[in-house]
Amino acid sequence: MNVRTGTDRMPLVLAIETSCDETAVALVQGPLVLASEIASQIELHRPYGGVVPELASRNHNLTLPPLVRLLLDRAGVGPQHLEAVAATAGPGLASSLLIGNTFGKALSLALGCPFFAVNHLEGHLLSPCLGRIGSVPPSAALVVSGGHTLLVDVRGAGDYRLLGSTRDDAAGEAFDKVAKMLGLPYPGGPVIDRLAREGNPAAYALPRSMIGSGDFQFSFSGLKTAVHYLLPKIPPPMEGHLPDICASFQEAVIEVLVAKTMAAARATGRKLVTVSGGVSCNGRLRQSMTAACERAGLDLWLCSPGYGTDNAAMIGFVAATRLAAGRSGDPLEGDIDPNLRLESWAG
Ligand code: KG4
Ligand code: ZN
């Protein structure tokens, strides 16, 4: 067993994440990830071009108990070693959230240890801190996932001010919808990322929506519509043009994300920028954000790609920050909230 012991040892947390289409479990001690397992449902939902809620929850119900057993066995940890259980309480699909949340509560009740209901967005927000010992530093944070695009002023763990979000589609959602238009498989982000590497980002002029709006709001539905109107103008066969279309679309998203994040760092005076969520795995975003932060003299913590998309380690880390702050857990009577917002959690 690789559990840290000694006077500086941090409580061992079992974390569960089932907000959408990944069944994920992890064991963490503070920011240290001892073990992490993710059972992806991507293949299950691929024929439908998106996540089917009932299929997702039924699959979580089948997968979660054996996945927890596998996690504990692989880590050589017995249930009696667990000191807290954490599970995502929202936002996400109600029926999927209920599986992980109920399982987590039952486990904490059986073990007599605290239960933490964790906001999925706070998990993404703090995921760049995984593996880094020390308290959560102030930062200008960009969270870009399939469901959310947020700019947040992080003052410390549990202390957040939302600067802006998207008015319509999330950045990842735009990748997925444009990929669908192009006949590419779900999820579209990784496929567009790969194809764009061979393409010219200046091949097609696409809108940089709200880049000059002077605030921290985003909008990606106009860009999606612009791609929709572009496609009939492209001479067949489409395949040969895919790299250029993907590169041009991706650049339009990334230019706005980078510009607004830099503006957020300037406005808040933060010297550290963090980027998290599934879209933070994008190669071009990582490259552009790195270059922009270097130019501006800012530190950059990019979420490590293994913790960019949904995972339970980030959920466990949020619980660890609460334990470190002296919190004793959340009531087992607490409900899930499919529409949970980040601000409602911040204290
Ligand atoms: O954080 P996440 O796993 O789930 C949500 O909480 O939404 O993010 C999934 C999203 C999907 O929209 C997916 O297409 C996108 O992240 N994504 C990417 C890349 N990898 C995943 N988008 C662009 N480039 C990537 N490499
Ligand atoms: Zn997520």
Tab-separated table of C-alpha atoms and ligand atoms in Angstrom:
chain	number	residue	atom	x	y	z
A	1	MET	CA	0.000	0.000	0.000
A	2	ASN	CA	1.372	3.374	-1.018
A	3	VAL	CA	-0.529	5.409	1.588
A	4	ARG	CA	1.583	8.178	3.159
A	5	THR	CA	1.995	7.863	6.890
A	6	GLY	CA	3.590	10.050	9.539
A	7	THR	CA	2.671	13.304	11.233
A	8	ASP	CA	2.069	15.068	7.912
A	9	ARG	CA	-0.199	12.352	6.614
A	10	MET	CA	-3.423	13.506	5.075
A	11	PRO	CA	-6.750	11.621	5.343
A	12	LEU	CA	-7.365	8.888	2.797
A	13	VAL	CA	-10.367	9.842	0.644
A	14	LEU	CA	-12.309	7.592	-1.715
A	15	ALA	CA	-13.886	9.713	-4.440
A	16	ILE	CA	-16.663	8.885	-6.894
A	17	GLU	CA	-17.601	10.763	-10.063
A	18	THR	CA	-20.674	9.786	-12.120
A	19	SER	CA	-22.026	13.113	-13.375
A	20	CYS	CA	-22.128	12.203	-17.054
A	21	ASP	CA	-20.735	9.315	-19.092
A	22	GLU	CA	-17.609	8.279	-17.190
A	23	THR	CA	-17.752	6.068	-14.118
A	24	ALA	CA	-14.699	7.212	-12.173
A	25	VAL	CA	-13.240	6.403	-8.757
A	26	ALA	CA	-10.029	7.489	-7.066
A	27	LEU	CA	-8.081	7.350	-3.832
A	28	VAL	CA	-6.413	10.605	-2.835
A	29	GLN	CA	-4.473	11.990	0.092
A	30	GLY	CA	-4.563	15.768	-0.243
A	31	PRO	CA	-3.383	16.548	-3.786
A	32	LEU	CA	-1.665	13.168	-4.115
A	33	VAL	CA	-3.474	10.655	-6.286
A	34	LEU	CA	-2.798	7.147	-4.993
A	35	ALA	CA	-5.012	5.399	-7.541
A	36	SER	CA	-7.539	6.391	-10.167
A	37	GLU	CA	-9.814	4.302	-12.387
A	38	ILE	CA	-12.090	5.529	-15.176
A	39	ALA	CA	-14.568	3.267	-16.975
A	40	SER	CA	-15.556	5.211	-20.069
A	41	GLN	CA	-18.988	4.839	-21.652
A	42	ILE	CA	-17.927	6.565	-24.868
A	43	GLU	CA	-18.418	3.429	-26.994
A	44	LEU	CA	-21.878	2.871	-25.483
A	45	HIS	CA	-23.087	6.339	-26.505
A	46	ARG	CA	-21.171	6.726	-29.783
A	47	PRO	CA	-23.959	5.293	-32.004
A	48	TYR	CA	-26.274	8.069	-30.712
A	49	GLY	CA	-23.804	10.929	-31.292
A	50	GLY	CA	-24.149	12.076	-27.673
A	51	VAL	CA	-24.884	10.866	-24.147
A	52	VAL	CA	-28.210	9.029	-23.598
A	53	PRO	CA	-29.086	9.687	-19.907
A	54	GLU	CA	-30.871	6.425	-19.136
A	55	LEU	CA	-28.113	4.319	-20.694
A	56	ALA	CA	-25.561	6.314	-18.710
A	57	SER	CA	-27.174	5.815	-15.296
A	58	ARG	CA	-27.887	2.126	-15.824
A	59	ASN	CA	-24.283	1.627	-16.831
A	60	HIS	CA	-22.991	3.531	-13.770
A	61	ASN	CA	-25.112	1.236	-11.620
A	62	LEU	CA	-23.498	-1.833	-13.176
A	63	THR	CA	-19.954	-0.514	-13.268
A	64	LEU	CA	-19.478	1.421	-10.040
A	65	PRO	CA	-19.429	-1.330	-7.365
A	66	PRO	CA	-16.886	-3.576	-9.160
A	67	LEU	CA	-14.805	-0.504	-10.088
A	68	VAL	CA	-14.526	0.500	-6.412
A	69	ARG	CA	-13.480	-3.059	-5.552
A	70	LEU	CA	-10.861	-2.999	-8.344
A	71	LEU	CA	-9.533	0.379	-7.146
A	72	LEU	CA	-9.138	-0.811	-3.558
A	73	ASP	CA	-7.589	-4.144	-4.618
A	74	ARG	CA	-5.084	-2.490	-6.950
A	75	ALA	CA	-4.081	0.014	-4.246
A	76	GLY	CA	-3.950	-2.667	-1.565
A	77	VAL	CA	-6.350	-0.618	0.551
A	78	GLY	CA	-9.157	-2.118	2.620
A	79	PRO	CA	-12.443	-0.245	3.177
A	80	GLN	CA	-11.428	0.097	6.853
A	81	HIS	CA	-8.552	2.390	5.788
A	82	LEU	CA	-10.894	4.956	4.196
A	83	GLU	CA	-11.260	8.160	6.208
A	84	ALA	CA	-13.771	10.007	4.019
A	85	VAL	CA	-15.948	9.394	0.980
A	86	ALA	CA	-16.630	12.064	-1.645
A	87	ALA	CA	-19.074	12.018	-4.547
A	88	THR	CA	-20.151	14.522	-7.165
A	89	ALA	CA	-23.469	16.195	-6.294
A	90	GLY	CA	-23.850	18.266	-9.492
A	91	PRO	CA	-23.986	19.685	-12.042
A	92	GLY	CA	-24.701	16.802	-14.398
A	93	LEU	CA	-27.350	14.295	-15.421
A	94	ALA	CA	-29.738	13.717	-12.485
A	95	SER	CA	-30.010	9.956	-12.873
A	96	SER	CA	-26.242	9.566	-13.255
A	97	LEU	CA	-25.446	11.816	-10.274
A	98	LEU	CA	-27.850	9.800	-8.106
A	99	ILE	CA	-25.940	6.557	-8.654
A	100	GLY	CA	-22.556	7.832	-7.430
A	101	ASN	CA	-24.020	10.076	-4.762
A	102	THR	CA	-26.190	7.348	-3.241
A	103	PHE	CA	-23.386	4.798	-3.383
A	104	GLY	CA	-21.033	7.270	-1.679
A	105	LYS	CA	-23.500	8.084	1.102
A	106	ALA	CA	-24.185	4.403	1.755
A	107	LEU	CA	-20.474	3.634	1.922
A	108	SER	CA	-19.789	6.494	4.344
A	109	LEU	CA	-22.700	5.368	6.514
A	110	ALA	CA	-21.408	1.788	6.581
A	111	LEU	CA	-17.849	2.898	7.374
A	112	GLY	CA	-18.836	5.612	9.825
A	113	CYS	CA	-16.687	8.200	8.028
A	114	PRO	CA	-17.603	11.671	6.709
A	115	PHE	CA	-19.287	12.153	3.344
A	116	PHE	CA	-18.491	15.110	1.081
A	117	ALA	CA	-20.874	16.223	-1.686
A	118	VAL	CA	-18.645	17.848	-4.278
A	119	ASN	CA	-19.386	20.337	-7.050
A	120	HIS	CA	-18.096	18.891	-10.324
A	121	LEU	CA	-17.074	22.376	-11.501
A	122	GLU	CA	-14.982	22.931	-8.373
A	123	GLY	CA	-13.347	19.578	-9.146
A	124	HIS	CA	-12.327	20.753	-12.623
A	125	LEU	CA	-11.368	24.189	-11.270
A	126	LEU	CA	-8.886	22.759	-8.742
A	127	SER	CA	-7.637	19.854	-10.901
A	128	PRO	CA	-4.480	21.752	-12.025
A	129	CYS	CA	-3.397	21.554	-8.338
A	130	LEU	CA	-3.380	17.728	-8.335
A	131	GLY	CA	0.069	16.436	-7.515
A	132	ARG	CA	1.204	19.836	-6.172
A	133	ILE	CA	1.769	19.979	-2.430
A	134	GLY	CA	0.697	23.230	-0.753
A	135	SER	CA	-2.450	25.291	-0.431
A	136	VAL	CA	-4.524	26.273	-3.452
A	137	PRO	CA	-2.913	29.491	-4.771
A	138	PRO	CA	-4.803	32.512	-6.126
A	139	SER	CA	-5.223	32.313	-9.905
A	140	ALA	CA	-7.189	33.374	-12.941
A	141	ALA	CA	-8.768	30.065	-13.894
A	142	LEU	CA	-10.255	28.911	-17.180
A	143	VAL	CA	-12.533	25.846	-17.004
A	144	VAL	CA	-13.377	24.504	-20.460
A	145	SER	CA	-15.406	21.308	-20.610
A	146	GLY	CA	-18.234	19.750	-22.573
A	147	GLY	CA	-20.842	21.441	-20.416
A	148	HIS	CA	-19.134	24.614	-19.176
A	149	THR	CA	-16.869	27.492	-20.118
A	150	LEU	CA	-15.982	29.546	-17.064
A	151	LEU	CA	-13.481	32.204	-16.102
A	152	VAL	CA	-13.018	32.313	-12.354
A	153	ASP	CA	-11.028	34.438	-9.953
A	154	VAL	CA	-9.709	31.876	-7.478
A	155	ARG	CA	-8.763	33.484	-4.173
A	156	GLY	CA	-8.060	30.148	-2.479
A	157	ALA	CA	-9.768	26.805	-1.892
A	158	GLY	CA	-13.527	27.356	-1.616
A	159	ASP	CA	-13.211	31.079	-2.361
A	160	TYR	CA	-14.231	31.801	-5.945
A	161	ARG	CA	-15.634	34.705	-7.920
A	162	LEU	CA	-17.178	33.869	-11.264
A	163	LEU	CA	-15.927	36.387	-13.830
A	164	GLY	CA	-17.789	35.072	-16.842
A	165	SER	CA	-19.254	32.066	-18.592
A	166	THR	CA	-20.811	31.129	-21.907
A	167	ARG	CA	-24.134	32.539	-23.054
A	168	ASP	CA	-24.903	29.483	-25.143
A	169	ASP	CA	-22.714	26.509	-26.091
A	170	ALA	CA	-19.736	25.464	-23.990
A	171	ALA	CA	-16.388	25.272	-25.793
A	172	GLY	CA	-16.352	21.451	-25.702
A	173	GLU	CA	-19.961	21.346	-26.857
A	174	ALA	CA	-18.973	23.480	-29.881
A	175	PHE	CA	-16.193	20.992	-30.708
A	176	ASP	CA	-18.676	18.098	-30.407
A	177	LYS	CA	-21.405	19.775	-32.483
A	178	VAL	CA	-19.046	20.890	-35.258
A	179	ALA	CA	-17.536	17.390	-35.364
A	180	LYS	CA	-21.038	15.959	-35.780
A	181	MET	CA	-21.676	18.368	-38.696
A	182	LEU	CA	-18.453	17.153	-40.288
A	183	GLY	CA	-19.487	13.510	-39.880
A	184	LEU	CA	-16.776	12.893	-37.274
A	185	PRO	CA	-17.334	10.577	-34.287
A	186	TYR	CA	-18.313	11.590	-30.743
A	187	PRO	CA	-16.649	13.072	-28.732
A	188	GLY	CA	-15.500	15.518	-31.366
A	189	GLY	CA	-12.830	17.425	-29.440
A	190	PRO	CA	-10.010	14.879	-29.662
A	191	VAL	CA	-10.791	14.131	-33.343
A	192	ILE	CA	-10.789	17.815	-34.341
A	193	ASP	CA	-7.590	18.313	-32.332
A	194	ARG	CA	-5.906	15.499	-34.294
A	195	LEU	CA	-7.145	16.534	-37.750
A	196	ALA	CA	-6.311	20.209	-37.115
A	197	ARG	CA	-2.621	19.348	-36.725
A	198	GLU	CA	-2.456	18.783	-40.509
A	199	GLY	CA	-4.543	21.862	-41.380
A	200	ASN	CA	-4.103	25.588	-41.925
A	201	PRO	CA	-5.771	27.628	-39.138
A	202	ALA	CA	-6.079	30.609	-41.500
A	203	ALA	CA	-7.727	28.646	-44.342
A	204	TYR	CA	-11.237	29.905	-43.546
A	205	ALA	CA	-12.204	33.177	-41.861
A	206	LEU	CA	-14.477	32.302	-38.947
A	207	PRO	CA	-15.818	34.688	-36.270
A	208	ARG	CA	-13.977	35.260	-32.973
A	209	SER	CA	-17.250	35.681	-31.102
A	210	MET	CA	-17.314	38.327	-28.345
A	211	ILE	CA	-13.533	38.761	-28.442
A	212	GLY	CA	-13.956	42.533	-28.159
A	213	SER	CA	-16.913	42.532	-25.766
A	214	GLY	CA	-14.784	43.919	-22.931
A	215	ASP	CA	-16.169	41.383	-20.466
A	216	PHE	CA	-15.533	37.728	-19.644
A	217	GLN	CA	-18.576	36.306	-21.386
A	218	PHE	CA	-18.293	33.751	-24.192
A	219	SER	CA	-20.548	32.678	-27.057
A	220	PHE	CA	-19.833	29.781	-29.399
A	221	SER	CA	-23.167	29.152	-31.116
A	222	GLY	CA	-22.496	31.812	-33.803
A	223	LEU	CA	-19.238	30.087	-34.687
A	224	LYS	CA	-21.069	26.786	-34.994
A	225	THR	CA	-23.591	28.447	-37.330
A	226	ALA	CA	-20.752	29.984	-39.370
A	227	VAL	CA	-19.280	26.491	-39.899
A	228	HIS	CA	-22.771	25.259	-40.877
A	229	TYR	CA	-22.995	27.930	-43.623
A	230	LEU	CA	-19.408	27.342	-44.727
A	231	LEU	CA	-19.827	23.627	-45.470
A	232	PRO	CA	-22.083	23.840	-48.577
A	233	LYS	CA	-19.519	26.202	-50.166
A	234	ILE	CA	-16.714	23.672	-49.928
A	235	PRO	CA	-16.142	21.658	-53.121
A	236	PRO	CA	-16.417	17.873	-52.691
A	237	PRO	CA	-14.919	15.631	-51.589
A	238	MET	CA	-15.119	17.074	-48.071
A	239	GLU	CA	-12.475	14.698	-46.634
A	240	GLY	CA	-9.575	16.570	-48.217
A	241	HIS	CA	-10.719	19.847	-46.614
A	242	LEU	CA	-11.337	18.487	-43.119
A	243	PRO	CA	-7.912	19.386	-41.674
A	244	ASP	CA	-8.273	23.033	-42.804
A	245	ILE	CA	-11.862	23.302	-41.532
A	246	CYS	CA	-10.916	21.750	-38.185
A	247	ALA	CA	-7.836	23.950	-37.800
A	248	SER	CA	-9.777	27.122	-38.674
A	249	PHE	CA	-12.649	26.299	-36.307
A	250	GLN	CA	-10.297	25.301	-33.485
A	251	GLU	CA	-8.260	28.484	-33.884
A	252	ALA	CA	-11.416	30.611	-33.653
A	253	VAL	CA	-12.335	28.975	-30.326
A	254	ILE	CA	-8.829	29.085	-28.902
A	255	GLU	CA	-8.067	32.674	-29.824
A	256	VAL	CA	-11.084	33.811	-27.800
A	257	LEU	CA	-10.293	31.515	-24.845
A	258	VAL	CA	-6.704	32.729	-24.650
A	259	ALA	CA	-7.525	36.432	-25.121
A	260	LYS	CA	-10.215	36.420	-22.406
A	261	THR	CA	-8.064	34.438	-19.980
A	262	MET	CA	-5.216	36.922	-20.390
A	263	ALA	CA	-7.667	39.780	-19.848
A	264	ALA	CA	-8.956	38.045	-16.691
A	265	ALA	CA	-5.414	37.721	-15.335
A	266	ARG	CA	-4.815	41.428	-16.043
A	267	ALA	CA	-8.111	42.506	-14.452
A	268	THR	CA	-7.608	40.445	-11.299
A	269	GLY	CA	-3.856	41.011	-11.036
A	270	ARG	CA	-3.303	37.271	-10.676
A	271	LYS	CA	0.155	36.038	-11.581
A	272	LEU	CA	-0.942	32.436	-12.094
A	273	VAL	CA	-3.247	31.145	-14.829
A	274	THR	CA	-4.795	27.664	-14.633
A	275	VAL	CA	-6.632	25.750	-17.345
A	276	SER	CA	-8.798	22.676	-16.740
A	277	GLY	CA	-11.661	20.593	-18.152
A	278	GLY	CA	-11.802	18.266	-21.151
A	279	VAL	CA	-10.883	20.956	-23.697
A	280	SER	CA	-7.683	21.669	-21.730
A	281	CYS	CA	-6.363	18.442	-23.339
A	282	ASN	CA	-6.344	20.275	-26.691
A	283	GLY	CA	-2.808	20.494	-28.021
A	284	ARG	CA	-3.229	23.851	-29.742
A	285	LEU	CA	-4.896	25.436	-26.678
A	286	ARG	CA	-2.025	24.261	-24.478
A	287	GLN	CA	0.505	25.668	-26.957
A	288	SER	CA	-1.252	29.039	-27.402
A	289	MET	CA	-1.901	29.496	-23.670
A	290	THR	CA	1.738	28.664	-22.876
A	291	ALA	CA	2.983	31.224	-25.407
A	292	ALA	CA	0.559	33.920	-24.193
A	293	CYS	CA	1.501	33.399	-20.528
A	294	GLU	CA	5.198	33.521	-21.382
A	295	ARG	CA	4.699	36.819	-23.218
A	296	ALA	CA	2.752	38.248	-20.272
A	297	GLY	CA	5.203	36.937	-17.634
A	298	LEU	CA	2.535	34.770	-15.979
A	299	ASP	CA	2.887	31.311	-14.486
A	300	LEU	CA	0.686	28.655	-16.063
A	301	TRP	CA	-0.662	25.448	-14.534
A	302	LEU	CA	-2.248	23.314	-17.218
A	303	CYS	CA	-4.269	20.425	-15.919
A	304	SER	CA	-2.329	17.252	-16.670
A	305	PRO	CA	-4.112	15.550	-19.610
A	306	GLY	CA	-5.059	12.482	-17.520
A	307	TYR	CA	-7.150	14.722	-15.258
A	308	GLY	CA	-8.565	17.045	-17.950
A	309	THR	CA	-11.638	15.024	-18.803
A	310	ASP	CA	-13.953	13.740	-16.081
A	311	ASN	CA	-12.189	11.852	-13.289
A	312	ALA	CA	-12.666	11.221	-9.584
A	313	ALA	CA	-9.232	12.392	-8.394
A	314	MET	CA	-10.364	16.015	-8.806
A	315	ILE	CA	-13.487	15.271	-6.723
A	316	GLY	CA	-11.365	13.694	-3.986
A	317	PHE	CA	-9.048	16.692	-3.949
A	318	VAL	CA	-11.934	19.107	-3.322
A	319	ALA	CA	-12.972	16.970	-0.331
A	320	ALA	CA	-9.346	16.997	0.840
A	321	THR	CA	-9.284	20.813	0.813
A	322	ARG	CA	-12.439	20.833	2.966
A	323	LEU	CA	-10.950	18.327	5.393
A	324	ALA	CA	-7.817	20.481	5.557
A	325	ALA	CA	-10.049	23.467	6.387
A	326	GLY	CA	-11.491	21.538	9.343
A	327	ARG	CA	-14.832	20.639	7.768
A	328	SER	CA	-16.429	17.476	9.098
A	329	GLY	CA	-18.493	16.493	6.051
A	330	ASP	CA	-21.881	17.169	4.490
A	331	PRO	CA	-25.276	15.943	5.739
A	332	LEU	CA	-26.455	12.648	4.262
A	333	GLU	CA	-29.858	14.325	3.734
A	334	GLY	CA	-28.333	16.546	1.045
A	335	ASP	CA	-29.771	16.274	-2.464
A	336	ILE	CA	-28.028	16.189	-5.819
A	337	ASP	CA	-28.463	19.280	-8.029
A	338	PRO	CA	-28.219	18.799	-11.815
A	339	ASN	CA	-27.942	22.591	-12.220
A	340	LEU	CA	-25.523	23.277	-9.387
A	341	ARG	CA	-23.524	26.452	-9.994
A	342	LEU	CA	-20.041	27.252	-8.845
A	343	GLU	CA	-21.014	30.380	-6.919
A	344	SER	CA	-23.579	28.525	-4.809
A	345	TRP	CA	-20.772	26.437	-3.462
A	346	ALA	CA	-18.175	29.100	-2.856
A	347	GLY	CA	-17.872	30.163	0.742
B	1	KG4	O1	-14.561	17.766	-18.727
B	1	KG4	P1	-15.214	16.795	-19.617
B	1	KG4	O2	-14.738	15.372	-19.617
B	1	KG4	O3	-16.756	16.690	-19.369
B	1	KG4	C1	-17.587	17.708	-18.931
B	1	KG4	O4	-17.615	17.978	-17.701
B	1	KG4	O5	-18.248	18.291	-19.819
B	1	KG4	O6	-15.101	17.394	-21.090
B	1	KG4	C2	-15.513	16.704	-22.223
B	1	KG4	C3	-15.356	17.645	-23.415
B	1	KG4	C4	-15.979	17.106	-24.697
B	1	KG4	O7	-16.755	18.135	-25.252
B	1	KG4	C5	-14.771	16.800	-25.556
B	1	KG4	O8	-15.009	16.928	-26.937
B	1	KG4	C6	-13.761	17.824	-25.075
B	1	KG4	O9	-13.955	17.875	-23.674
B	1	KG4	N1	-12.379	17.438	-25.366
B	1	KG4	C7	-11.582	18.127	-26.210
B	1	KG4	C8	-10.356	17.421	-26.273
B	1	KG4	N2	-10.457	16.331	-25.450
B	1	KG4	C9	-11.700	16.368	-24.900
B	1	KG4	N3	-11.802	19.266	-26.896
B	1	KG4	C10	-10.800	19.713	-27.685
B	1	KG4	N4	-9.608	19.064	-27.814
B	1	KG4	C11	-9.349	17.934	-27.136
B	1	KG4	N5	-8.174	17.316	-27.271
B	2	ZN	ZN	-16.537	17.539	-16.436
